[in-house]
Short mmCIF file of C-alpha atoms in Angstrom, two decimals:
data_model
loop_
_atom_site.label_atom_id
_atom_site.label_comp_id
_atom_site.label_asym_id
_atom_site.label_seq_id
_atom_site.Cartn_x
_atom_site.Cartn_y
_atom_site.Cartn_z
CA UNK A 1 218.42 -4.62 -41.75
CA UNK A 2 216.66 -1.44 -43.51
CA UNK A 3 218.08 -0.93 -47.29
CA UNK A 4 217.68 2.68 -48.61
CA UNK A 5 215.98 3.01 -51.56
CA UNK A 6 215.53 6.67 -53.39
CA UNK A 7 212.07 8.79 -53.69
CA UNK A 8 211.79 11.78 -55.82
CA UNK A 9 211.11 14.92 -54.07
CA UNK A 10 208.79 17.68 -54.88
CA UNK A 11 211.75 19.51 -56.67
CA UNK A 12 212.80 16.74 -58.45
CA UNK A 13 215.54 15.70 -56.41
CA UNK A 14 216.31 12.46 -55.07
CA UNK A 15 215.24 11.73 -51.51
CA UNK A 16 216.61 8.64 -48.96
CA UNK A 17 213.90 7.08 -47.49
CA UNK A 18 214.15 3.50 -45.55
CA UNK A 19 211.81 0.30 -46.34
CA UNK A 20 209.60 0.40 -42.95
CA UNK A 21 206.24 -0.61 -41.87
CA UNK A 22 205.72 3.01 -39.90
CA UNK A 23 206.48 6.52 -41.39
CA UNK A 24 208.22 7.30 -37.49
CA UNK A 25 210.85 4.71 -38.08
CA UNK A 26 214.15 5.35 -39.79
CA UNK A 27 214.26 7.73 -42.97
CA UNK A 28 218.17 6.38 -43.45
CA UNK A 29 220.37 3.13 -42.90
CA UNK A 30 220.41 2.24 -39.47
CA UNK A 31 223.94 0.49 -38.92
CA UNK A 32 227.45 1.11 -38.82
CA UNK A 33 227.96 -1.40 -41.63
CA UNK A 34 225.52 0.36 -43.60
CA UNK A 35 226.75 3.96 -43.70
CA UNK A 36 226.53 4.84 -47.44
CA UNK A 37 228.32 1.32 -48.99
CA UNK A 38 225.46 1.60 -51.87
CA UNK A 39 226.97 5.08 -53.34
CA UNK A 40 225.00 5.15 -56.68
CA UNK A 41 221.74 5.72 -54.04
CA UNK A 42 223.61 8.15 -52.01
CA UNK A 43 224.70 10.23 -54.55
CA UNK A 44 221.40 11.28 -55.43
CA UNK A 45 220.98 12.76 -52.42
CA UNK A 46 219.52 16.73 -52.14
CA UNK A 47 223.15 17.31 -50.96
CA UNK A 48 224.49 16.01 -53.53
CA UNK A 49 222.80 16.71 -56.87
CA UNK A 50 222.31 20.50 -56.84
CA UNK A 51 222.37 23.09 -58.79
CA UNK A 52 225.46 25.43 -58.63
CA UNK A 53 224.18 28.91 -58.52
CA UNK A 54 222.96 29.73 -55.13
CA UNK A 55 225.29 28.75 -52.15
CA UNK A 56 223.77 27.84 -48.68
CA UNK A 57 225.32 27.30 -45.31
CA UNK A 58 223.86 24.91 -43.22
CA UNK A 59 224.11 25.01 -39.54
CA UNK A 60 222.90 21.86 -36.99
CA UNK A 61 222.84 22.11 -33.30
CA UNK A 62 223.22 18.68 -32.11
CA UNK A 63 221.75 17.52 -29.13
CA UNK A 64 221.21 14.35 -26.67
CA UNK A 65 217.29 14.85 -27.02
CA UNK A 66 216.51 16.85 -29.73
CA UNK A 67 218.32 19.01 -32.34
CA UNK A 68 217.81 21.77 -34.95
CA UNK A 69 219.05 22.92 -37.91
CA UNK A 70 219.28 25.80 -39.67
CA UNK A 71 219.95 27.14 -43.56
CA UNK A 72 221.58 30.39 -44.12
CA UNK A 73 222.81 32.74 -47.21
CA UNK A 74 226.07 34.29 -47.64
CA UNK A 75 224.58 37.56 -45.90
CA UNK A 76 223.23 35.60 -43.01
CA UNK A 77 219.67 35.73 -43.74
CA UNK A 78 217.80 32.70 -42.36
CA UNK A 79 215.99 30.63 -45.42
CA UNK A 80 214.96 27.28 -43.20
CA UNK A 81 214.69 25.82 -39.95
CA UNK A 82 214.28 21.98 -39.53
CA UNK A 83 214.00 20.65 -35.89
CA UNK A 84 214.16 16.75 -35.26
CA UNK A 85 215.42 14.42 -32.34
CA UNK A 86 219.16 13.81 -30.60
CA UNK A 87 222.22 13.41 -32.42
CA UNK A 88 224.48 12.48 -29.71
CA UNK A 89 225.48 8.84 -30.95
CA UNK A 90 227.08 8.15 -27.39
CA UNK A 91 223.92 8.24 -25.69
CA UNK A 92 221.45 7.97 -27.86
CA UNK A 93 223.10 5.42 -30.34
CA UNK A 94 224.57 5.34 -34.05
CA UNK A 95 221.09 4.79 -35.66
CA UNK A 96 219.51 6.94 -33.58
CA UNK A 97 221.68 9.79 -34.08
CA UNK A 98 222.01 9.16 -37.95
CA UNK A 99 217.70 8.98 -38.22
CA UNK A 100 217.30 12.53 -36.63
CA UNK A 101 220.40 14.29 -38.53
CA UNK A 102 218.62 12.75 -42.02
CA UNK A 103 215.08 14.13 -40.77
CA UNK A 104 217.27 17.48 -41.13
CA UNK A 105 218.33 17.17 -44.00
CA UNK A 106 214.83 16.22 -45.61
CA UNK A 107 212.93 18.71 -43.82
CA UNK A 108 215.65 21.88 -44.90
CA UNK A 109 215.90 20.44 -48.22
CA UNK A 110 211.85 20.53 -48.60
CA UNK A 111 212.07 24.12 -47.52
CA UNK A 112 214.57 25.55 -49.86
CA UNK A 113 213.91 26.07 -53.92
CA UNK A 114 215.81 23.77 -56.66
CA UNK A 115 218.40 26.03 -57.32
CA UNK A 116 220.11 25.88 -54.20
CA UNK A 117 223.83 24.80 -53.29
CA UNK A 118 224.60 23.29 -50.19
CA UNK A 119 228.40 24.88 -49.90
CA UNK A 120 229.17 24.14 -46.27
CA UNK A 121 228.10 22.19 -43.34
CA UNK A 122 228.70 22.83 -40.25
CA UNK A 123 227.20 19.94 -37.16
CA UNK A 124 227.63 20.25 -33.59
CA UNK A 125 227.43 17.55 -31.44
CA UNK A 126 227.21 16.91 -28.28
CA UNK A 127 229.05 13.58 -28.20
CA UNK A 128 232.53 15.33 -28.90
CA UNK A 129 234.91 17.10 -27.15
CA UNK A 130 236.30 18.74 -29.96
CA UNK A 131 236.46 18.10 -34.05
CA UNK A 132 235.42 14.76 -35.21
CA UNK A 133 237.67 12.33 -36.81
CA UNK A 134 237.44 11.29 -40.02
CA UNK A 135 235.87 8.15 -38.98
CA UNK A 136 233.42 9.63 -36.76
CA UNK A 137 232.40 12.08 -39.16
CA UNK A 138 231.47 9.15 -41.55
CA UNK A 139 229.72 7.00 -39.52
CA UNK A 140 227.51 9.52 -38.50
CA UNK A 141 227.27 11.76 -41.60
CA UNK A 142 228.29 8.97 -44.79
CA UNK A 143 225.37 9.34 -47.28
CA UNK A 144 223.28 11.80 -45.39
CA UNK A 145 225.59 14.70 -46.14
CA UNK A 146 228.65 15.24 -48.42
CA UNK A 147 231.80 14.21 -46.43
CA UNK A 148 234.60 16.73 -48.28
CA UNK A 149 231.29 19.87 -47.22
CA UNK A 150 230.38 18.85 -43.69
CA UNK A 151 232.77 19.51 -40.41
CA UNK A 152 231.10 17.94 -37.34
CA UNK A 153 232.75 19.56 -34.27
CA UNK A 154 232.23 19.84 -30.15
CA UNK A 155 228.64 21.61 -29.94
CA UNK A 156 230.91 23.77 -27.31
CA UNK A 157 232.71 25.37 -30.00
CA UNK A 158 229.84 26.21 -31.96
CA UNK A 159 228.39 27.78 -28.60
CA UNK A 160 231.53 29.73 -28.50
CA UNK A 161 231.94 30.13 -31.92
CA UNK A 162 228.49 32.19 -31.71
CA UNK A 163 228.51 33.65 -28.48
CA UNK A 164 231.60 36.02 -29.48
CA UNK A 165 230.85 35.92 -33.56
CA UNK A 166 234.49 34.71 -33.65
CA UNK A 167 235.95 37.06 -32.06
CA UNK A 168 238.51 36.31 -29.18
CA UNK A 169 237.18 35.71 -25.54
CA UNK A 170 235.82 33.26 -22.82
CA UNK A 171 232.49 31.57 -22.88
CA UNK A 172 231.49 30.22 -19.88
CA UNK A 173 228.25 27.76 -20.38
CA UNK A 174 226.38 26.48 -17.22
CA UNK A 175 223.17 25.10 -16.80
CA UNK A 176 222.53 21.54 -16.30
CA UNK A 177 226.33 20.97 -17.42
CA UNK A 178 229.07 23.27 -17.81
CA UNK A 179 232.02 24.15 -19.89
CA UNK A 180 234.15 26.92 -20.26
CA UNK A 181 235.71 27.90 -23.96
CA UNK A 182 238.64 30.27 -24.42
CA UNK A 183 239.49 31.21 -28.35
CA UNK A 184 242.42 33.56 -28.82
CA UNK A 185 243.24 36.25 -31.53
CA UNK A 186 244.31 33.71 -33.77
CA UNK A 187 240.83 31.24 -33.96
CA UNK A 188 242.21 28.77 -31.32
CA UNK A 189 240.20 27.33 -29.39
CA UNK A 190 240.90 25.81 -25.80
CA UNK A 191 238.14 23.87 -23.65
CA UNK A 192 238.14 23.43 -19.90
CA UNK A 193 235.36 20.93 -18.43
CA UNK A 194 232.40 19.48 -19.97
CA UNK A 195 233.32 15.82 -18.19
CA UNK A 196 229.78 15.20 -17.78
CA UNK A 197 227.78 15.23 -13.85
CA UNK A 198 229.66 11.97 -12.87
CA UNK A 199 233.04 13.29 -13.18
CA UNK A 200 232.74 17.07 -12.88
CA UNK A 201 230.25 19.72 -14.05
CA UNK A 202 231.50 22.23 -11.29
CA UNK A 203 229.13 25.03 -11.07
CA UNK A 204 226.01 23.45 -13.48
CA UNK A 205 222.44 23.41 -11.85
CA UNK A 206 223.37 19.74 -10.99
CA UNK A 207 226.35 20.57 -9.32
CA UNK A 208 224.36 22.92 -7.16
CA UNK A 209 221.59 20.15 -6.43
CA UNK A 210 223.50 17.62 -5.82
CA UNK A 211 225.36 20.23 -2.81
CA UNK A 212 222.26 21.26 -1.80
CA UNK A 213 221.35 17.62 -1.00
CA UNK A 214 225.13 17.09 0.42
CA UNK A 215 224.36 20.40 2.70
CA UNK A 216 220.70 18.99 3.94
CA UNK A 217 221.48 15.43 4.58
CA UNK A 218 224.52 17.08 6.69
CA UNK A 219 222.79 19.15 8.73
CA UNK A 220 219.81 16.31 9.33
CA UNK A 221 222.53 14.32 10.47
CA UNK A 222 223.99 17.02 12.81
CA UNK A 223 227.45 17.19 11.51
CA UNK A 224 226.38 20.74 9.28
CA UNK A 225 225.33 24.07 9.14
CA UNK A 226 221.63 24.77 9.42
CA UNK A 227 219.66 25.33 6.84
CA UNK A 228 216.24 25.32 5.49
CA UNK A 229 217.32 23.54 2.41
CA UNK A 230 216.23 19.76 3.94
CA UNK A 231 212.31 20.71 3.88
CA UNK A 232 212.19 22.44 0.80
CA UNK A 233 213.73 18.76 -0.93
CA UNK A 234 211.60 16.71 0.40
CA UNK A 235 208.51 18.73 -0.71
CA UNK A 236 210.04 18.80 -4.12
CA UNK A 237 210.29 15.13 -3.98
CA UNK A 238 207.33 14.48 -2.11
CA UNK A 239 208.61 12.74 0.61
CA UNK A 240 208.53 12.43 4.43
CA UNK A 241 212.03 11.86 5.18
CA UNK A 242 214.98 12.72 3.37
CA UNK A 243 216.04 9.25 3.51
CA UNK A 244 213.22 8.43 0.82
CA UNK A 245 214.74 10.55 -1.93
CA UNK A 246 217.33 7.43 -2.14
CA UNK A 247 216.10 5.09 -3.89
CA UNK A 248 214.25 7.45 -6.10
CA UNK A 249 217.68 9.26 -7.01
CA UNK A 250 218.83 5.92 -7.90
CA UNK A 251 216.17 4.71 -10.24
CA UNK A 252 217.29 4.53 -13.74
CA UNK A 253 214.44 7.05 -15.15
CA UNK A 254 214.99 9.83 -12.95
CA UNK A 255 217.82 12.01 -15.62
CA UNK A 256 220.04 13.91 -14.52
CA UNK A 257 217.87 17.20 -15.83
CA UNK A 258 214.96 16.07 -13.68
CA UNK A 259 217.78 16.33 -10.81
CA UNK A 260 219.24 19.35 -11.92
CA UNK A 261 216.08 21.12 -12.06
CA UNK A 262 215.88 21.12 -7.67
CA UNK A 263 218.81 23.66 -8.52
CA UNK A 264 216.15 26.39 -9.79
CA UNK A 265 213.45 25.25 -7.48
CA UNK A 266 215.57 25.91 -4.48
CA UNK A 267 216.89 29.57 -5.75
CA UNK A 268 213.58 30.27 -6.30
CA UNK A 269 212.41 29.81 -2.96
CA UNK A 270 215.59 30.53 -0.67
CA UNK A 271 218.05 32.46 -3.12
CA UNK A 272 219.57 35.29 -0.59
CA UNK A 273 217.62 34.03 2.53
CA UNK A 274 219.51 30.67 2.93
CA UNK A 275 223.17 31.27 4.28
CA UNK A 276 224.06 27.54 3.09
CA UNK A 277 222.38 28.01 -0.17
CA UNK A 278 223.78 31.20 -0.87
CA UNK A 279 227.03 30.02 0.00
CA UNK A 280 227.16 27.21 -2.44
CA UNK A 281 225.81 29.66 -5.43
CA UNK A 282 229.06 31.99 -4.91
CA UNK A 283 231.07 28.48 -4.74
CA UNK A 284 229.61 27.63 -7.73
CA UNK A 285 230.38 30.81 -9.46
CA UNK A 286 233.83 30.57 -7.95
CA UNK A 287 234.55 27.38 -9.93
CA UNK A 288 233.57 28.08 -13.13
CA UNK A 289 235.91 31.48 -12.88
CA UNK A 290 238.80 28.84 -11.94
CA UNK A 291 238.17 26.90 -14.99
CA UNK A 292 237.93 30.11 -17.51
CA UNK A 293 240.95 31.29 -15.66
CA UNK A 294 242.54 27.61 -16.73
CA UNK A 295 240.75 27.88 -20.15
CA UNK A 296 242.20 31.26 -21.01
CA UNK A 297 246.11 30.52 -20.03
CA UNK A 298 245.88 27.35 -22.35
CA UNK A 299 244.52 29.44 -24.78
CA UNK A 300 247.08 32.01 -24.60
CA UNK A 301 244.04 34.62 -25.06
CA UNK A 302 245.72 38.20 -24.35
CA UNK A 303 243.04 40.28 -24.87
CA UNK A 304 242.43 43.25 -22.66
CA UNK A 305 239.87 43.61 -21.40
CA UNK A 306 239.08 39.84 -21.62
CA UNK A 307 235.63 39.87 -23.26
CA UNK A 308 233.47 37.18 -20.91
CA UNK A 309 230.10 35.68 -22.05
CA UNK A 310 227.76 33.94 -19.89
CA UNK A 311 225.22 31.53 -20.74
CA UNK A 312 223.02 29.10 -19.69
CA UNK A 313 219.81 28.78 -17.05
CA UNK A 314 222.35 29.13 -14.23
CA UNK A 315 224.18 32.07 -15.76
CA UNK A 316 221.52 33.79 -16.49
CA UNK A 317 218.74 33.66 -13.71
CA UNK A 318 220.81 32.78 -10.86
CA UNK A 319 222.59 36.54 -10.12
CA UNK A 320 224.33 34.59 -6.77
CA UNK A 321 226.60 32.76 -9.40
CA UNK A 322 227.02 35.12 -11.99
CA UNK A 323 228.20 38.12 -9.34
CA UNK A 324 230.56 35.41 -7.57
CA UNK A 325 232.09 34.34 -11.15
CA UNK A 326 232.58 38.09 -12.06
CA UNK A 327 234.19 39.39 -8.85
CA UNK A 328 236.37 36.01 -9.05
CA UNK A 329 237.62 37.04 -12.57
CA UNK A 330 238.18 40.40 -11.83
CA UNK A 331 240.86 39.71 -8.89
CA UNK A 332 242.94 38.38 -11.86
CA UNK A 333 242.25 39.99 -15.36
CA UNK A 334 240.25 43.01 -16.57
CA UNK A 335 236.65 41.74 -17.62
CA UNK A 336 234.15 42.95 -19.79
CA UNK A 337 231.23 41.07 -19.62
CA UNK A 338 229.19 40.95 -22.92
CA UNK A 339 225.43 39.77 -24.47
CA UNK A 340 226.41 36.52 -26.28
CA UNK A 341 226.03 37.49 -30.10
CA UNK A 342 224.38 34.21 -31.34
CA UNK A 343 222.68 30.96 -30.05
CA UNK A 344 224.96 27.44 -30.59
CA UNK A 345 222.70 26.82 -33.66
CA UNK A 346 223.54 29.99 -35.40
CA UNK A 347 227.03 29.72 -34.07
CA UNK A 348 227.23 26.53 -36.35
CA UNK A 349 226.06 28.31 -39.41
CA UNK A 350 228.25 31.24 -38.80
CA UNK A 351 231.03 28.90 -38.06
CA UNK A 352 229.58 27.59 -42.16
CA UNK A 353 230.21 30.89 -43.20
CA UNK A 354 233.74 31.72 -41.92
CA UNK A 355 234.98 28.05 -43.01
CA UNK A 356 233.93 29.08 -46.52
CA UNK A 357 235.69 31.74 -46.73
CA UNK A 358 232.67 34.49 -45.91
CA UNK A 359 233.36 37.44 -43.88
CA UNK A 360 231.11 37.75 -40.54
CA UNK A 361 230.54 41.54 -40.92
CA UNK A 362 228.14 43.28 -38.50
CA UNK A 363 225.48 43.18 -41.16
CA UNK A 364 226.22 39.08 -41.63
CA UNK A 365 225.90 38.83 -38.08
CA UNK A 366 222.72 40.97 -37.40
CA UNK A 367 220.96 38.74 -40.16
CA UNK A 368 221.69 35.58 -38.37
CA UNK A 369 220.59 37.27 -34.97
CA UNK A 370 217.77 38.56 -36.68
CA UNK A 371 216.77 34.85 -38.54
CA UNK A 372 217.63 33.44 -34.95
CA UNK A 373 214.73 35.01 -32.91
CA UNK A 374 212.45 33.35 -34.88
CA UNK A 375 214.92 30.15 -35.57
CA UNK A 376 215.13 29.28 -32.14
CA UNK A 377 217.85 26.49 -30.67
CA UNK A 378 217.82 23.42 -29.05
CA UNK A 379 219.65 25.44 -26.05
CA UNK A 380 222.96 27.30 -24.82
CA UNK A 381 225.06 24.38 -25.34
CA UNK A 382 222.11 21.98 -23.84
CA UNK A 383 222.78 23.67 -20.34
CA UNK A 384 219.90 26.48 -19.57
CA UNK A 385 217.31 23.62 -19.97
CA UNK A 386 214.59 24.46 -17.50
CA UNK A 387 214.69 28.07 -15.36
CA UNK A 388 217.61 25.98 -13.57
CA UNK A 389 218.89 29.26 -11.10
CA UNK A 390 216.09 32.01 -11.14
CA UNK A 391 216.79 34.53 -8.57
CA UNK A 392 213.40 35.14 -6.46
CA UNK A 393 211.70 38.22 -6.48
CA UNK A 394 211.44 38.27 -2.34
CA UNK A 395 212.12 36.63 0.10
CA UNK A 396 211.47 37.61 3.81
CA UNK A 397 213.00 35.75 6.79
CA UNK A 398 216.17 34.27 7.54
CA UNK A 399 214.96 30.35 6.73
CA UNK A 400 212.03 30.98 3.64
CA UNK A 401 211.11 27.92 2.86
CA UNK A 402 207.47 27.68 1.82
CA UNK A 403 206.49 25.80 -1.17
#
């Protein structure tokens, strides 16, 4: 068991740091049972002991491999940036998670001057479908950040949260997942998907791999369409025979991203010269339309023209599925299809903001767009990944399917 024990910090504040042999090992307790029981330690915390003239907004982007963080002012303007490993406890792991949101919180607090007030905290996470509970918000937050400050919500929300600046309309997030988020005139928020690649994910660069695969091993067995789509896998896998990819699909260190990415290597090579892989990109787009469809009727969004954003790899490289998810939407509301306004990170300092009360103006939001292009994020919502549905230059030939 690691015991905290506090540091002082080049401003004179107190730091947590954790009794290790290695500097890479834990910078905060590492167990459930440990989550902030010593309070006198805790307290002294950046977060904590502060001075009370200059409020900052913190923002954290929350992810199952890495994360990032993000300090803003009450205009918007970006002050710090802190990137450091995954926060999603469920697959990751409670210590895990609670050692990367502390390297955070070290690394923004290092950045920022003495006088600084850390007024509201915003964390999305991956792990959730929607707002924490009280309990989860402890055990992952307790003596890293100040409980009655921080709201840890769905990284989803603060995706949608930034993509439309709060303002009411669909987000639609596909890449190696997908998700679709409806908030309504009144801040309500409704979410549709997100299950994960075992139990849905219709439309998400895995989704299309794994049809792709479906579609090849169908037409090697004689009961499918042709299609070119069988060669180009097994040169991606390097295999003779499509029976090989089996047990290599099946072995525990080959991630669902790795899969996911055969989504972008096929549209690269056959996108528009493939019949069968053409006709599961417009399915795909087609199901993600029937889920914001869903997603908008729970959310009672009335809005019209229904302001749509798209993003994610698959969204926004692979034009097969973004036309199909358009036209699809169109047959049943009025659509405007927008830029998303802000990445998931900002979207979680914005989100800051408005919780505290600050008005997202057009100037508050160009300074966090501004901050952003050199803030960067972890991703759209963890789904655009790699180039996971880029649209090919050319393509000659009904079957294109060199490598």
């Amino acid at each position: 068991m690691e015991w905290a024990r506090p540091t002082r910090a080049r401003n004179g504040f107190t730091k947590i740091s954790a009794f290790t042999n290695s500097p890479a090992q834990a910078t905060c307790f590492t167990s459930e049972n440990d989550c902030g029981e010593n309070k006198s330690d805790w307290d002294r915390h950046p977060f904590y002991r502060v001075n009370r003239n200059r409020p900052v907004f913190i923002g954290i982007d929350g992810g199952g491999t890495r994360s990032s963080a993000v300090a803003v002012d009450s205009a918007g303007r970006v002050l710090a940036k802190a990137k450091a490993g995954p926060l999603n406890f469920f697959s990751a792991g409670l210590p895990t998670a609670r050692r990367g949101l502390n390297a955070l919180v070290v690394s923004l607090d290092r950045q920022l001057p003495q006088e600084t007030r850390f007024k509201e905290i915003v964390v999305g996470c991956a792990a959730l479908f929607s707002d924490a509970t009280e309990t989860e918000k402890g055990k992952l937050c307790r003596g890293i950040l100040p409980l009655e400050r921080t709201r840890v919500v769905s990284d989803c929300q603060t995706a949608c949260f930034g993509a439309a600046s709060g303002s009411p309309g669909v987000v639609v997030l596909a890449g190696t997942g997908s998700i679709v988020v409806a908030q309504n005139e009144a801040g309500r928020m409704r979410r549709v998907g997100g299950w994960g690649h075992v139990l849905g994910d219709a439309g998400s660069a895995f989704w299309i791999a794994l049809e792709s695969v479906k579609a090849a091993i169908a037409a090697e067995e004689g009961g499918g369409r042709a299609t070119g789509l069988s060669r180009l896998i097994r040169r991606w896998f390097k295999v003779r025979k499509l029976t090989e990819i089996v047990p290599m699909i099946h072995d525990p260190a080959f991630t669902k991203e790795q899969f996911a990415r055969l989504a972008g290597h096929l549209a690269q090579k056959v996108a528009g010269c493939d019949a069968v892989f053409c006709g599961i990109c417009r399915r795909a787009g087609r199901e993600l339309a029937a889920q914001a469809l869903v997603a908008v009727k729970l959310a009672r969004l009335k809005a019209c023209p229904l302001s749509l954003y798209l993003v994610g790899g698959v969204l926004t490289n692979n034009s097969l599925v973004r036309d199909s998810l358009v036209a699809a939407l169109k047959k049943a509301r009025s659509v405007r299809v927008e830029e998303p306004r802000l990445s998931p990170l900002l979207g979680a300092a914005a989100m800051a903001l408005d919780h505290a009360g600050v008005a997202l103006t057009a100037d508050v939001v160009a300074n966090l767009a501004k901050g952003g292009r050199s803030a960067g994020s972890r991703r759209y919502f963890g789904l655009s990944g790699e180039h996971v549905g880029v649209q090919p230059s050319g393509c000659s030939g009904p079957q294109h399917v060199n490598a």
